mmCIF file of C-alpha atoms in Angstrom:
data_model
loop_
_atom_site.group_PDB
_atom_site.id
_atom_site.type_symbol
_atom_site.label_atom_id
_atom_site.label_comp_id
_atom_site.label_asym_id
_atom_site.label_seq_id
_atom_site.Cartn_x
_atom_site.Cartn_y
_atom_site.Cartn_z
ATOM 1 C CA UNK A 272 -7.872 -80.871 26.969
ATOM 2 C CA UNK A 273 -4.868 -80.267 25.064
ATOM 3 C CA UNK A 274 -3.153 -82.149 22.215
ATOM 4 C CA UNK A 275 0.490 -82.288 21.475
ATOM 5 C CA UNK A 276 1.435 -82.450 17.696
ATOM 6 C CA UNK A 277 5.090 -81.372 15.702
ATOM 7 C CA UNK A 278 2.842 -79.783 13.334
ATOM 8 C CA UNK A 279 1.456 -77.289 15.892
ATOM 9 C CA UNK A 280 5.114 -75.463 16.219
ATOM 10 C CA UNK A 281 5.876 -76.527 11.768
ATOM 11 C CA UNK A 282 7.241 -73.590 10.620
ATOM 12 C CA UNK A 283 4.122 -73.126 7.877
ATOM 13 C CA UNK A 284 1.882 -73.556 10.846
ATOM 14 C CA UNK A 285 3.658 -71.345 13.210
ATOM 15 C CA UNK A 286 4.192 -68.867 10.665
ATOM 16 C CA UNK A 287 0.530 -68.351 9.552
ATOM 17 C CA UNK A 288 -0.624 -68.451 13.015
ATOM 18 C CA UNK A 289 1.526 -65.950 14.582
ATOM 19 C CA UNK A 290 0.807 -63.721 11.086
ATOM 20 C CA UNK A 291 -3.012 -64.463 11.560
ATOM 21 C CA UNK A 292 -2.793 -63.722 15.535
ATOM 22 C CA UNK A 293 -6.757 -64.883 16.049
ATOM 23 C CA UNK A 294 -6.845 -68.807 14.706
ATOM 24 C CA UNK A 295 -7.275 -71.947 15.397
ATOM 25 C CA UNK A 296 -6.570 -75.038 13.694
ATOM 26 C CA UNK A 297 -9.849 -77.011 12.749
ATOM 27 C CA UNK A 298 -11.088 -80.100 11.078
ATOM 28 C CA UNK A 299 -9.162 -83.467 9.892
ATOM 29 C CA UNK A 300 -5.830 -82.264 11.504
ATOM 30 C CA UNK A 301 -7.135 -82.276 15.071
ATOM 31 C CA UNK A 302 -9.545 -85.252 14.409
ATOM 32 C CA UNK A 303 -6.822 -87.249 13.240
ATOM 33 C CA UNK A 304 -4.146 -86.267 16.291
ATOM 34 C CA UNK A 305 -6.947 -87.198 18.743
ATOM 35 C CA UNK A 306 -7.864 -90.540 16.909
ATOM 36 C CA UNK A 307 -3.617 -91.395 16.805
ATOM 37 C CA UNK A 308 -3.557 -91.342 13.128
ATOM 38 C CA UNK A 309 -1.360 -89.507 10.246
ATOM 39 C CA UNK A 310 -2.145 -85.671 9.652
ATOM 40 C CA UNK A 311 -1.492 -84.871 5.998
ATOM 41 C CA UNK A 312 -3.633 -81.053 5.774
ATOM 42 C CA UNK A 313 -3.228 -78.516 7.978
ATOM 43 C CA UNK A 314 -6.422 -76.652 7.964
ATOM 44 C CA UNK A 315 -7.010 -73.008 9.986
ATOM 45 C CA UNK A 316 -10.181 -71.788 10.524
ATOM 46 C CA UNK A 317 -10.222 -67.620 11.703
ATOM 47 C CA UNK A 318 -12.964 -65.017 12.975
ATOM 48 C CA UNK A 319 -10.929 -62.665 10.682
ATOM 49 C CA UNK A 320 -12.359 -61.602 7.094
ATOM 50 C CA UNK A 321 -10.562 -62.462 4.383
ATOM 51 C CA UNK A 322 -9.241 -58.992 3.431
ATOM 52 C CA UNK A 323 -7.939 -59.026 7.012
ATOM 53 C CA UNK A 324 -6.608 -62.281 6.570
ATOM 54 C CA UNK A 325 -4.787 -61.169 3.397
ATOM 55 C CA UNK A 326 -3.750 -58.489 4.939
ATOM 56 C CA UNK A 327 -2.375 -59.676 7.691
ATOM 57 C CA UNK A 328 -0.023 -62.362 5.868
ATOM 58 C CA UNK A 329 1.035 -60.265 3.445
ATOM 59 C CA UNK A 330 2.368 -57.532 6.071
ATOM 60 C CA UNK A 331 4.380 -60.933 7.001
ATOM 61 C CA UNK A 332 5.758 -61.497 3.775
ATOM 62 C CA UNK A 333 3.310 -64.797 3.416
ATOM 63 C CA UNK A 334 2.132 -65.646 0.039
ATOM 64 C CA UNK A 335 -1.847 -65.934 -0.386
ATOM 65 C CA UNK A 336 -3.590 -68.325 -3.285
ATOM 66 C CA UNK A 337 -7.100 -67.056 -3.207
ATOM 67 C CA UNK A 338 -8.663 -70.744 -3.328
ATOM 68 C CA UNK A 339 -12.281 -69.825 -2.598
ATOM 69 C CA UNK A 340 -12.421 -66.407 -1.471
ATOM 70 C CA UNK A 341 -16.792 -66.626 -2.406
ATOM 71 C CA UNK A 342 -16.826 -69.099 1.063
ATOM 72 C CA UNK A 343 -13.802 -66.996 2.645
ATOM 73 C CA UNK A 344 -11.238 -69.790 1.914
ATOM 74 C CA UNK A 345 -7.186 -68.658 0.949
ATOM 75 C CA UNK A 346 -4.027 -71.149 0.920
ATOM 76 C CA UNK A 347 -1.340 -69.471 2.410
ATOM 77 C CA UNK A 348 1.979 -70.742 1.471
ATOM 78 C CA UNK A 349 5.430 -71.136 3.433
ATOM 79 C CA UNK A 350 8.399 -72.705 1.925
ATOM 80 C CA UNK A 351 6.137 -74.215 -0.498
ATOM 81 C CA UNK A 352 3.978 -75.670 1.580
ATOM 82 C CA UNK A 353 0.156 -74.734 1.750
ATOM 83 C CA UNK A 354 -2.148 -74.053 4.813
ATOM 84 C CA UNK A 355 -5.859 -73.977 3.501
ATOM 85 C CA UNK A 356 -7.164 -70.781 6.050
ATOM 86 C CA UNK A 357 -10.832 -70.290 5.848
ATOM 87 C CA UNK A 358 -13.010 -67.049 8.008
ATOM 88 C CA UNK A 359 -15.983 -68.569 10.328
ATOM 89 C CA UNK A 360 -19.312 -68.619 8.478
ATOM 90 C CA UNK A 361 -22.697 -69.666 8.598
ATOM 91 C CA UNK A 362 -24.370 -71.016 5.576
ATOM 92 C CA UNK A 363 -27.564 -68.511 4.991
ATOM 93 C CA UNK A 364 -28.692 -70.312 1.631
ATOM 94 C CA UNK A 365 -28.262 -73.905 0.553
ATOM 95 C CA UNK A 366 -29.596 -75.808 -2.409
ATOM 96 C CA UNK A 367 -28.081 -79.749 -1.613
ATOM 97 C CA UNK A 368 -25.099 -78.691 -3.770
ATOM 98 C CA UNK A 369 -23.802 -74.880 -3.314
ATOM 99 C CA UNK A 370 -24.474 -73.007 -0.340
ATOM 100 C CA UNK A 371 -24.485 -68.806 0.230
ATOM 101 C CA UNK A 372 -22.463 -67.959 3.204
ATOM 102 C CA UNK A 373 -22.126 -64.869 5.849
ATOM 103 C CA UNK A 374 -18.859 -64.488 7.954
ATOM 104 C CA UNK A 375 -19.011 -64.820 11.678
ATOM 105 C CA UNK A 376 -16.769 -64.495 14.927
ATOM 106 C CA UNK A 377 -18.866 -66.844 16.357
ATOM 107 C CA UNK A 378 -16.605 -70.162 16.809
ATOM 108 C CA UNK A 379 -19.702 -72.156 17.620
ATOM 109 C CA UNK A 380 -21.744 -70.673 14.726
ATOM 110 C CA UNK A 381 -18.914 -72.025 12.388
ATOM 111 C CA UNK A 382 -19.133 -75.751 13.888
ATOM 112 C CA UNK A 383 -22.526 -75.800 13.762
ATOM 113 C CA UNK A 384 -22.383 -75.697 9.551
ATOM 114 C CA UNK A 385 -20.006 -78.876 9.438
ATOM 115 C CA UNK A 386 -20.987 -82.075 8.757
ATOM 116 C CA UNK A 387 -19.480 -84.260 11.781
ATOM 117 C CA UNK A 388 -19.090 -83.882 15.140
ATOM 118 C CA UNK A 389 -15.599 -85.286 14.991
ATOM 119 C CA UNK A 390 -14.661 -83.013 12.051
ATOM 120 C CA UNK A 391 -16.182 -79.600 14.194
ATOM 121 C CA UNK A 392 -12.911 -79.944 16.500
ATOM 122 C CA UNK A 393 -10.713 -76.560 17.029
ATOM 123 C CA UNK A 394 -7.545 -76.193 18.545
ATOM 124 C CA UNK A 395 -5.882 -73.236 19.636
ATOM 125 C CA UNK A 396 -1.743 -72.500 19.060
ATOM 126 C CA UNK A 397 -1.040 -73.670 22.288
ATOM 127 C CA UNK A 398 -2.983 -77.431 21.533
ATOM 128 C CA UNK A 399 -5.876 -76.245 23.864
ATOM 129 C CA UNK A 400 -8.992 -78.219 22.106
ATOM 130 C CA UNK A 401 -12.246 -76.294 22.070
ATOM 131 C CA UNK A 402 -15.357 -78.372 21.262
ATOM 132 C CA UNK A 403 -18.456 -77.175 20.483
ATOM 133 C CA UNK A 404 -20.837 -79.481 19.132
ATOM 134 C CA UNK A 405 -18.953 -82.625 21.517
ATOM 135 C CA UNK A 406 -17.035 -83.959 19.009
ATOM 136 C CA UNK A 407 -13.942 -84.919 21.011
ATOM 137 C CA UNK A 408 -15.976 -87.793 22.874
ATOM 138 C CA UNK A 409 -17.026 -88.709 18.972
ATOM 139 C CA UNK A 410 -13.847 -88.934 18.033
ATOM 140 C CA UNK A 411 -12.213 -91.258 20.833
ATOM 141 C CA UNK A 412 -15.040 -93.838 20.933
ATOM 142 C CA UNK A 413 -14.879 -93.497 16.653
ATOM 143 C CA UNK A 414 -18.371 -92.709 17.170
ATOM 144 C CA UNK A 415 -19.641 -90.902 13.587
ATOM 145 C CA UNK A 416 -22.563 -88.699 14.053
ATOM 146 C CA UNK A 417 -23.966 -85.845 11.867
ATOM 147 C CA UNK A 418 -24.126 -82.707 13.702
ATOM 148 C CA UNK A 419 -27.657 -81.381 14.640
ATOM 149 C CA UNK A 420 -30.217 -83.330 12.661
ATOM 150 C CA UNK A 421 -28.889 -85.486 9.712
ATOM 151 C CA UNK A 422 -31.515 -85.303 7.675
ATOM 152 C CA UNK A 423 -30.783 -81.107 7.586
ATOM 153 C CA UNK A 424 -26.917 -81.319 7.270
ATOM 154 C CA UNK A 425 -27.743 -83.876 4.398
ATOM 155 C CA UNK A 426 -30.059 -81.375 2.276
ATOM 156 C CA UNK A 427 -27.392 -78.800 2.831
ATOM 157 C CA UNK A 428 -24.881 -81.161 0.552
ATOM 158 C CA UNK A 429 -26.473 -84.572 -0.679
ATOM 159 C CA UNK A 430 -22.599 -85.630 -1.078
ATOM 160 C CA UNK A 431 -22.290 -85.539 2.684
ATOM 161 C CA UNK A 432 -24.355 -89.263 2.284
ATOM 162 C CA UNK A 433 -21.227 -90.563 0.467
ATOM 163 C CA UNK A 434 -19.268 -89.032 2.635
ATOM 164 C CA UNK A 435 -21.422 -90.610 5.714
ATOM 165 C CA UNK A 436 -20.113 -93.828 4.484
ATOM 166 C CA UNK A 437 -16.646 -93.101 3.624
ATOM 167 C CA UNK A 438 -16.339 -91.251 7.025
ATOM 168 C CA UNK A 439 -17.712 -94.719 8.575
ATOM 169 C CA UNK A 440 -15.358 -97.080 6.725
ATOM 170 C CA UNK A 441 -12.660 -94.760 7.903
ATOM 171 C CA UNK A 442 -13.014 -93.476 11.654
ATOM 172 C CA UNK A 443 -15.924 -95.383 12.587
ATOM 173 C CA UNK A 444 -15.493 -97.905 15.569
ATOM 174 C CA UNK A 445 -18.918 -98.376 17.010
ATOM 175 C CA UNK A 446 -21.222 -99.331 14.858
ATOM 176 C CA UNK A 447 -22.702 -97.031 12.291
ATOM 177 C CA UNK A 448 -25.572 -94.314 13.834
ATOM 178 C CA UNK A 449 -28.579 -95.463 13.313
ATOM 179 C CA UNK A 450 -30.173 -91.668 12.706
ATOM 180 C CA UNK A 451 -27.507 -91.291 10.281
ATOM 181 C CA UNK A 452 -27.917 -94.409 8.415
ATOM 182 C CA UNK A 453 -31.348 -93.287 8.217
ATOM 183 C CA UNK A 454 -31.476 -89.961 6.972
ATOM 184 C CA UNK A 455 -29.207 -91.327 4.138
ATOM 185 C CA UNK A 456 -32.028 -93.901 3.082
ATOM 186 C CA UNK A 457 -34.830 -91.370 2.932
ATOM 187 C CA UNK A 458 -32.994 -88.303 1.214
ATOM 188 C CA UNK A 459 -30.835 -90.750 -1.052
ATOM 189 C CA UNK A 460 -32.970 -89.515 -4.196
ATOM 190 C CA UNK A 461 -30.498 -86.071 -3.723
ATOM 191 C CA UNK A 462 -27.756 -87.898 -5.020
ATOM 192 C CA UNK A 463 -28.861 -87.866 -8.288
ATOM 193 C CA UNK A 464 -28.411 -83.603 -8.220
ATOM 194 C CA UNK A 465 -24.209 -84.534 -7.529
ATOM 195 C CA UNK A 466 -21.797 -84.099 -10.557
ATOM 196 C CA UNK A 467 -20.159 -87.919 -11.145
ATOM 197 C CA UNK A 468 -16.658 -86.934 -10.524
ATOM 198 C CA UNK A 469 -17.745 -86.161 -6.798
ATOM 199 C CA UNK A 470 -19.291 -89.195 -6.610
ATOM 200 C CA UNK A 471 -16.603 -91.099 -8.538
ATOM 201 C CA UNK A 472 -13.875 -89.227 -6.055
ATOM 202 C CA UNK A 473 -15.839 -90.363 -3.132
ATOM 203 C CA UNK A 474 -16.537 -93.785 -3.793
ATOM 204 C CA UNK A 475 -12.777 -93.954 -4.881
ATOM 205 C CA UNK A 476 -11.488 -92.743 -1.229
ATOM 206 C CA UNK A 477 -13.914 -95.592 0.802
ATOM 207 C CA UNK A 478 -13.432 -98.177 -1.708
ATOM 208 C CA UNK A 479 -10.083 -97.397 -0.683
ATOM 209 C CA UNK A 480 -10.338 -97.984 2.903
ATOM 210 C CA UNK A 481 -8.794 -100.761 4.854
ATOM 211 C CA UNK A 482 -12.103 -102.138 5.254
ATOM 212 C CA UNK A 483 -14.733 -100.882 3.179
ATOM 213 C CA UNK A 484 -17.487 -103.942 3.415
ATOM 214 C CA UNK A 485 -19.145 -102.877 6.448
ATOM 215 C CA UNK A 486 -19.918 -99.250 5.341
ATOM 216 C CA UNK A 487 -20.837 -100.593 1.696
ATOM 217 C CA UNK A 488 -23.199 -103.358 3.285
ATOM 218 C CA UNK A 489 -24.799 -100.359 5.032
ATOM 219 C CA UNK A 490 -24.946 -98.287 1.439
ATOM 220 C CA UNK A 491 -26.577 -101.071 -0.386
ATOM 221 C CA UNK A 492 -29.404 -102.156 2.571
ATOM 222 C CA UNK A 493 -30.032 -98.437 2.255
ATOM 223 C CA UNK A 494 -30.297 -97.971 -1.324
ATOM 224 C CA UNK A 495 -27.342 -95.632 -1.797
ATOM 225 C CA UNK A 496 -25.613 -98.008 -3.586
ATOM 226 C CA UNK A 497 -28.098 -98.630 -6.077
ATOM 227 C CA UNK A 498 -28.163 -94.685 -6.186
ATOM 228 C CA UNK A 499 -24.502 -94.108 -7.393
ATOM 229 C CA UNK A 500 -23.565 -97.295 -8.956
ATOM 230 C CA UNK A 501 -26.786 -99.579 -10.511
ATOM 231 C CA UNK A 502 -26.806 -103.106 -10.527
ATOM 232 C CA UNK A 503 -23.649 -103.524 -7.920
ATOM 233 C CA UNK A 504 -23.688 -106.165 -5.373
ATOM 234 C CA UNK A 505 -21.126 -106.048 -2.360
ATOM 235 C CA UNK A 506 -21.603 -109.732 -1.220
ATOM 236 C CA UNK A 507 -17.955 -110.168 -2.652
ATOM 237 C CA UNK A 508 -16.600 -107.072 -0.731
ATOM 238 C CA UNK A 509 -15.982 -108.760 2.882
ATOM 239 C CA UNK A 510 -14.464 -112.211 1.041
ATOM 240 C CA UNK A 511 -12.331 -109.855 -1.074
ATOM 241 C CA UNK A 512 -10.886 -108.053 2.103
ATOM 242 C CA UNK A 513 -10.387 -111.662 3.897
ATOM 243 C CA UNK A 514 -8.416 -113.080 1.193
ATOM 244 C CA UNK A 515 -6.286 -109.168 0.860
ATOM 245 C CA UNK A 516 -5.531 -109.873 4.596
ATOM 246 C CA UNK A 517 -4.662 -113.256 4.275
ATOM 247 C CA UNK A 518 -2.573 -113.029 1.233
ATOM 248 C CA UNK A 519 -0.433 -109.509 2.280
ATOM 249 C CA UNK A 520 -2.085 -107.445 -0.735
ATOM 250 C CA UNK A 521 -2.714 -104.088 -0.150
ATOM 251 C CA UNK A 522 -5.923 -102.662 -0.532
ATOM 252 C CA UNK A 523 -6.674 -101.687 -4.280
ATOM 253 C CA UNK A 524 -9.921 -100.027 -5.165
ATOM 254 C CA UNK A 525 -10.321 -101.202 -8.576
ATOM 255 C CA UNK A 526 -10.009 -104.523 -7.587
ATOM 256 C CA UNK A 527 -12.877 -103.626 -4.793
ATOM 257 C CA UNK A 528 -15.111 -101.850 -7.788
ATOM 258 C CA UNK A 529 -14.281 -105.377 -10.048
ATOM 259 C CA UNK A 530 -16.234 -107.213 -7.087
ATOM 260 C CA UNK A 531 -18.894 -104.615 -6.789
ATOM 261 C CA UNK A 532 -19.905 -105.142 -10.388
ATOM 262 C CA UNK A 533 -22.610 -102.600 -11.551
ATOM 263 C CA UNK A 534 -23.829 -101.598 -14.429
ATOM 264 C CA UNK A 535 -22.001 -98.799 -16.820
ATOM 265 C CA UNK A 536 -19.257 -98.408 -13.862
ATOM 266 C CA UNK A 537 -16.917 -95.832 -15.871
ATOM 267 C CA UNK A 538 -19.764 -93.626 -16.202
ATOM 268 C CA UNK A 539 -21.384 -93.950 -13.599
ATOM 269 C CA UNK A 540 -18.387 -92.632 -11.179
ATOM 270 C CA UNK A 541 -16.586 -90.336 -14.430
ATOM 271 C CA UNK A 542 -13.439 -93.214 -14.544
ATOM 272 C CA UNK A 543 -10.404 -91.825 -16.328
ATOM 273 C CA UNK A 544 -9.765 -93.783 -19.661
ATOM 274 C CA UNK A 545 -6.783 -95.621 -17.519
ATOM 275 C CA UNK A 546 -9.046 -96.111 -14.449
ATOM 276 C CA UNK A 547 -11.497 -97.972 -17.236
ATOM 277 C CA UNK A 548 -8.596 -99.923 -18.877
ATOM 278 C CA UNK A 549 -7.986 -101.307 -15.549
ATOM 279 C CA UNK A 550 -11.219 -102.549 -14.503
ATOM 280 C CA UNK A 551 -11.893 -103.956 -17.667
ATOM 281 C CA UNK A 552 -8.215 -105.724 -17.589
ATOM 282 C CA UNK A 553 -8.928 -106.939 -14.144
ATOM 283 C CA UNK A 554 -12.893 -108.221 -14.964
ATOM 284 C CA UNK A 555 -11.142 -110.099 -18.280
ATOM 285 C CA UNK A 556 -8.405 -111.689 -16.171
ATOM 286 C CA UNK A 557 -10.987 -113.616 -14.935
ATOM 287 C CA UNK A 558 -12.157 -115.250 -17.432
ATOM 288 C CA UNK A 559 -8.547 -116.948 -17.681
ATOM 289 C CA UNK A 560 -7.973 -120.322 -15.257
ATOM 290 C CA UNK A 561 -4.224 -119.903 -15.867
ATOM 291 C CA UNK A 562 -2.592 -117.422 -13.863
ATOM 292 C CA UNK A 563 0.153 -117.098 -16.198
ATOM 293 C CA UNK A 564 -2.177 -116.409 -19.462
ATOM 294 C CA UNK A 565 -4.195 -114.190 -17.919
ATOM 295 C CA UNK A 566 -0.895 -112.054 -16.908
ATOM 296 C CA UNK A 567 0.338 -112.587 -20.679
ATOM 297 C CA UNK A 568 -3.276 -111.549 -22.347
ATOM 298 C CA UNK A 569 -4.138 -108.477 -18.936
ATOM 299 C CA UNK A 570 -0.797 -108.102 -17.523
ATOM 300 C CA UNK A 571 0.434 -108.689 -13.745
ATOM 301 C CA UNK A 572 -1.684 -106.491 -11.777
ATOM 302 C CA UNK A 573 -4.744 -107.608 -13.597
ATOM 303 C CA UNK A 574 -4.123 -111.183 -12.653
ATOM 304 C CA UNK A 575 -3.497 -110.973 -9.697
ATOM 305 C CA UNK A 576 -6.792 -109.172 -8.853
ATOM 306 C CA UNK A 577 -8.219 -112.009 -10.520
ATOM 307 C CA UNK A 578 -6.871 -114.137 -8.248
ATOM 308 C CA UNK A 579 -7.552 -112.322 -5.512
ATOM 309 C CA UNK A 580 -11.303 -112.078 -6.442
ATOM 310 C CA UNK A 581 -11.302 -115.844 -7.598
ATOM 311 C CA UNK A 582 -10.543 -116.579 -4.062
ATOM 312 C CA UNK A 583 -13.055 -114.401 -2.050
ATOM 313 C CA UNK A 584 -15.776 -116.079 -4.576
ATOM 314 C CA UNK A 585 -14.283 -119.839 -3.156
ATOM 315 C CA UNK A 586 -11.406 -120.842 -5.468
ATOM 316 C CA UNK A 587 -8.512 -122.638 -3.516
ATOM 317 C CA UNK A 588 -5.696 -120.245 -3.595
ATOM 318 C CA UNK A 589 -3.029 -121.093 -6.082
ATOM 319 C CA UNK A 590 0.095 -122.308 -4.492
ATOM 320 C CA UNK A 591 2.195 -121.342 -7.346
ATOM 321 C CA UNK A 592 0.301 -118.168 -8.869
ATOM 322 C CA UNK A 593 2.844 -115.430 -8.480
ATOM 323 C CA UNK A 594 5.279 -117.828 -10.360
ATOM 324 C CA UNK A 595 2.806 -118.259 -12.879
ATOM 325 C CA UNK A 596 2.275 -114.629 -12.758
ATOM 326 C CA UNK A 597 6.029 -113.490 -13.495
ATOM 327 C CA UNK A 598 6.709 -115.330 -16.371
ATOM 328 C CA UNK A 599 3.736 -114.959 -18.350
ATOM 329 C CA UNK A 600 3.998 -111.582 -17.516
ATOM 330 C CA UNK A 601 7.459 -111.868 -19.496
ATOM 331 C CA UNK A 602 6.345 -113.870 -22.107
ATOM 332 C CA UNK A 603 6.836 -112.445 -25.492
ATOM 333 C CA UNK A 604 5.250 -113.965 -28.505
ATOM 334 C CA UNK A 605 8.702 -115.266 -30.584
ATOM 335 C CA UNK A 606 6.824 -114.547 -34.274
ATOM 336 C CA UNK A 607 5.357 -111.605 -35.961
ATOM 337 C CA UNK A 608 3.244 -110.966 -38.813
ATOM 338 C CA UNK A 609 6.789 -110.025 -41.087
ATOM 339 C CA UNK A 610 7.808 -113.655 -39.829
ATOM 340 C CA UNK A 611 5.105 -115.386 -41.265
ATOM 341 C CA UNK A 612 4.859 -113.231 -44.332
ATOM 342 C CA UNK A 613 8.920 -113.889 -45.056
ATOM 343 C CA UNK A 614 7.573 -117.743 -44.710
ATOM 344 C CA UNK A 615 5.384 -117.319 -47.899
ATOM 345 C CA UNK A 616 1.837 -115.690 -45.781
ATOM 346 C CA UNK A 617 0.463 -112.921 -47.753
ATOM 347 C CA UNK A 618 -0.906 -110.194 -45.881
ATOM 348 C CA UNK A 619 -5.017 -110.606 -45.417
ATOM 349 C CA UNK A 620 -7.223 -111.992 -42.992
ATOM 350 C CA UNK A 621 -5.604 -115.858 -43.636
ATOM 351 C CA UNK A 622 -2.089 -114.246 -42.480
ATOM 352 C CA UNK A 623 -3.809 -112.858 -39.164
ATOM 353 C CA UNK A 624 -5.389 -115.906 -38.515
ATOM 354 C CA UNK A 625 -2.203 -117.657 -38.848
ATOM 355 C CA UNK A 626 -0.642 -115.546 -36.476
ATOM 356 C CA UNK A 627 -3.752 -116.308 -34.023
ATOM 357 C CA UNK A 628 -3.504 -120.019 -34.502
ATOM 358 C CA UNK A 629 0.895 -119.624 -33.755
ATOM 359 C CA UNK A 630 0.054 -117.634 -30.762
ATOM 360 C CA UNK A 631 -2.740 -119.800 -29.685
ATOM 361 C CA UNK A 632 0.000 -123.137 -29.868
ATOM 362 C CA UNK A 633 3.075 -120.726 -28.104
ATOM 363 C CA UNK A 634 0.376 -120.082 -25.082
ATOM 364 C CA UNK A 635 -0.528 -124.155 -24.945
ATOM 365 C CA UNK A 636 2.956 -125.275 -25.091
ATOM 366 C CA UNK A 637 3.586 -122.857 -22.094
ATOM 367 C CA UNK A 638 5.416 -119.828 -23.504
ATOM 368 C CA UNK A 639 8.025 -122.348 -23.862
ATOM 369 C CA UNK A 640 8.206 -122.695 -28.308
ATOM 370 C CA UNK A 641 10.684 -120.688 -29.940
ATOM 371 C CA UNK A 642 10.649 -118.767 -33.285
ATOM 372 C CA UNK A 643 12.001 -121.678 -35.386
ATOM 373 C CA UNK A 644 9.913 -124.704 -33.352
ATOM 374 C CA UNK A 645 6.836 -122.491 -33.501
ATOM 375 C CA UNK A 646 6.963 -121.679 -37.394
ATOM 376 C CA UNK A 647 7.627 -125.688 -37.898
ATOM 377 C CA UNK A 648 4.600 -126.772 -35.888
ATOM 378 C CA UNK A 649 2.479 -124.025 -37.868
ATOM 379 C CA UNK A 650 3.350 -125.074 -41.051
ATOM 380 C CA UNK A 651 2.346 -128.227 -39.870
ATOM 381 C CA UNK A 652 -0.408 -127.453 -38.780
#
């Protein structure tokens, strides 16, 4: 079996592997050229030791980034693009988090420490695929399976159970594996030993996915969910990716998290304070009926999530939303606190309820008062 790819002969790729002499490209790269989708890394994977390695590319005039020399991982860089290159190894110590690793030259030994089949694929310079653990027949029918016996790749790295699912919602075409699914429920407990930002990053990249809903479904009937994000319910999820479909959006996490619901979300997956702002913009957004104030009061991308999410729970789509959406996006109240203070409002909680009550007659007369009408009908008010 051979694969043919442009970024087998890329001049980064061609260049570390005629430096290297003994490698073979490994991992997402080939998975994705068999399954016909985008390659964006281009991973190596070499018999040689590091020092060798480092050796070798530096007789070539290659640049080296020593990225994780501990496992026998270096980024070799080429016009200023990187190749991750990492030495065969076995793990020979693993605690569900870190592991303790020995160097091999045995290509088999190296596929047998990685998670899924379909991610254990090699190929040689020439595009000649060599499978150990049967991956390539994974990979065509989008079959996910761990390698060897879940339940032990799963204590080697408790993330690999998020990683189960993200895999799924990505590659997976045939139904999720049963042993798999299972393994996940009965070691879930290990997720608790996982720093938040790997969770967080993880549940970011399948919430992500075009379709997420079947591989959360299978996360929540087998208490993973509950695990990494308390109190979230994905009954929303599959209406939420209808409506996306139906509607042309583009599949936007937050939006997906804002229909999960949980309790203490931005801790629970380590949200940036932007990441937070948004969710919390996109859950208030919903709490306004009118399009057009909830893009005044949230902003534009905050309603239309709501929108979006308002639909997948059984709203009747808005007909005129996005028009709603642009100009009370644009809307600027015409009146400041200086206005009303220049009209005889002293400064003091009467002069900021004032401006409260102007802004609150401006929003019900449809963005449409100016300055002048709006200080007349709040003097007369």
């Amino acid at each position: 079996m051979k694969i043919d790819a442009p970024w087998l002969t890329a001049p980064a790729s061609s260049a570390v592997m005629a430096a290297l002499g003994e490698a073979f490209f490994v991992g997402g790269c080939v998975r994705n050229q068999i399954m016909d989708r985008p390659v964006a890394d281009i991973d190596i994977a070499t018999p040689l030791v590091p020092d060798e390695v480092a050796r070798r590319l530096a007789a070539a005039e290659i640049k080296t980034v020593p990225t994780g020399l501990k496992h026998g991982t270096q980024t070799a860089v080429v016009r200023g693009e990187g190749v991750e290159i990492t030495t065969f190894r076995t793990d020979i110590e693993t605690d569900g988090r870190h592991a303790v690793v020995n160097f091999t030259t045995d290509i088999a030994e190296d596929a047998a420490r990685r998670d899924f089949t379909m991610n254990a694929l090699y190929a040689a310079v020439d595009g000649t695929i060599i499978d150990p653990v049967d991956g390539y027949r994974d990979a065509i029918a989008g079959r996910l399976r761990f390698i060897g016996q879940a339940e032990d790749r799963i204590r080697e790295d408790y993330l690999r159970i998020l990683r189960f699912f993200r895999f799924q919602a990505l590659y997976g075409r045939d139904g999720i594996d049963a042993d798999g699914l299972a393994a996940c429920a009965a070691l879930a407990g290990g997720l608790d030993r996982i720093a938040r930002e790997r969770v967080g990053w993880e549940m970011r990249k399948l919430l992500g996915a075009p379709d997420p809903a079947p591989s959360v479904a299978s996360m929540a009937a087998s208490g993973v969910l509950m695990r990494v994000l308390p109190g979230a319910d994905p009954a929303l999820l599959a209406p939420l990716v209808h409506v996306e479909g139906e509607s042309g959006a583009g599949p936007d996490w937050l939006t997906r998290l804002a229909a999960l619901g949980g309790e203490d979300t931005a801790a629970a997956l380590k949200l940036s304070k932007a990441e937070q702002e948004g969710l919390e913009q996109r859950r208030a957004a919903l709490a306004e009926p009118d399009p057009a104030i909830a893009a005044y009061r949230h902003g534009a991308v905050a309603a239309r999530s709501a929108q979006l999410l308002m639909q997948a729970a059984g709203s009747a789509p808005d007909r005129h939303a996005e028009e709603k959406i642009a100009r009370g996006a644009m809307a600027r109240l015409p009146l400041t606190a200086g206005d009303l203070m220049g009209e005889g409002w002293e400064s003091g909680p009467d002069l900021g309820a004032a401006l409260r009550r102007a802004e609150a007659i401006w929003i019900e007369s449809g963005f449409m008062l100016d300055r002048a009408a709006l200080l007349a009908r709040l003097g007369a008010a």
